[in-house]
């Protein structure tokens, strides 16, 4: 029932910054370079837990310059708080994502709720069903200095799949499926709401 977490702080006085960054990049980087990272996982019940990760950087290139392997996995570190509930055949949660450094372009989720239904047998049929749906208030925020305007919209996205697993000749598994996906935005870059449907 106890949580586990990590706090990390990194600082470097980079005397060779001009050897690796020039022009517009150099204008964003100083000799004093740092990062602060907080990670924490806290179980609330056997089925509920909270996961938090926060990253604050001194400049947009500190991860790329000093943590190369980490940069390959996540070029822009995430900042989020996630509340998750695990049911017997589903997972539901609430995610809050917020940009902390203004030199990144990001999509804030303030917040976003989701429901994942695991693949499971449809009773009294040979079919299996799974789905994922989410509803969130999304905010596109542009990097500092950009001439683009920030944009906010509510998005509803829902995906549903039906599977029909088959086995032939005792060894060949074939699983045809049919799917449906619908996405709706409360507004688009135009004045009207935007929606798409795909199969």
mmCIF file of N, CA and C in Angstrom, residues 116 129-134 157-161 179-183:
data_model
loop_
_atom_site.group_PDB
_atom_site.id
_atom_site.type_symbol
_atom_site.label_atom_id
_atom_site.label_comp_id
_atom_site.label_asym_id
_atom_site.label_seq_id
_atom_site.Cartn_x
_atom_site.Cartn_y
_atom_site.Cartn_z
ATOM 1 N N UNK A 116 -10.943 1.564 -21.360
ATOM 2 C CA UNK A 116 -10.455 0.471 -22.203
ATOM 3 C C UNK A 116 -11.165 -0.815 -21.806
ATOM 4 N N UNK A 129 -14.787 -9.139 -28.392
ATOM 5 C CA UNK A 129 -14.983 -7.690 -28.522
ATOM 6 C C UNK A 129 -13.964 -6.948 -27.675
ATOM 7 N N UNK A 130 -13.484 -5.791 -28.173
ATOM 8 C CA UNK A 130 -12.659 -4.881 -27.377
ATOM 9 C C UNK A 130 -12.915 -3.462 -27.838
ATOM 10 N N UNK A 131 -12.625 -2.495 -26.968
ATOM 11 C CA UNK A 131 -12.858 -1.100 -27.346
ATOM 12 C C UNK A 131 -11.986 -0.174 -26.509
ATOM 13 N N UNK A 132 -11.850 1.046 -26.997
ATOM 14 C CA UNK A 132 -11.179 2.128 -26.259
ATOM 15 C C UNK A 132 -11.894 3.429 -26.580
ATOM 16 N N UNK A 133 -12.292 4.142 -25.553
ATOM 17 C CA UNK A 133 -12.965 5.423 -25.736
ATOM 18 C C UNK A 133 -12.333 6.457 -24.813
ATOM 19 N N UNK A 134 -12.326 7.708 -25.271
ATOM 20 C CA UNK A 134 -11.762 8.782 -24.453
ATOM 21 C C UNK A 134 -12.520 10.074 -24.706
ATOM 22 N N UNK A 157 -13.316 10.377 -28.720
ATOM 23 C CA UNK A 157 -12.781 9.375 -29.647
ATOM 24 C C UNK A 157 -13.193 7.995 -29.150
ATOM 25 N N UNK A 158 -13.743 7.164 -30.050
ATOM 26 C CA UNK A 158 -14.228 5.847 -29.642
ATOM 27 C C UNK A 158 -13.904 4.825 -30.733
ATOM 28 N N UNK A 159 -13.230 3.725 -30.333
ATOM 29 C CA UNK A 159 -12.860 2.650 -31.254
ATOM 30 C C UNK A 159 -13.440 1.337 -30.751
ATOM 31 N N UNK A 160 -14.015 0.550 -31.660
ATOM 32 C CA UNK A 160 -14.637 -0.724 -31.308
ATOM 33 C C UNK A 160 -14.234 -1.782 -32.332
ATOM 34 N N UNK A 161 -13.891 -2.977 -31.845
ATOM 35 C CA UNK A 161 -13.463 -4.054 -32.718
ATOM 36 C C UNK A 161 -14.189 -5.340 -32.348
ATOM 37 N N UNK A 179 -13.845 -3.292 -37.546
ATOM 38 C CA UNK A 179 -13.717 -2.226 -36.563
ATOM 39 C C UNK A 179 -14.426 -0.963 -36.986
ATOM 40 N N UNK A 180 -14.684 -0.141 -35.990
ATOM 41 C CA UNK A 180 -15.363 1.136 -36.207
ATOM 42 C C UNK A 180 -14.704 2.173 -35.302
ATOM 43 N N UNK A 181 -14.440 3.347 -35.851
ATOM 44 C CA UNK A 181 -13.862 4.420 -35.048
ATOM 45 C C UNK A 181 -14.544 5.737 -35.390
ATOM 46 N N UNK A 182 -14.876 6.480 -34.340
ATOM 47 C CA UNK A 182 -15.507 7.776 -34.515
ATOM 48 C C UNK A 182 -14.766 8.796 -33.655
ATOM 49 N N UNK A 183 -14.442 9.940 -34.252
ATOM 50 C CA UNK A 183 -13.777 11.027 -33.537
ATOM 51 C C UNK A 183 -14.547 12.320 -33.765
#
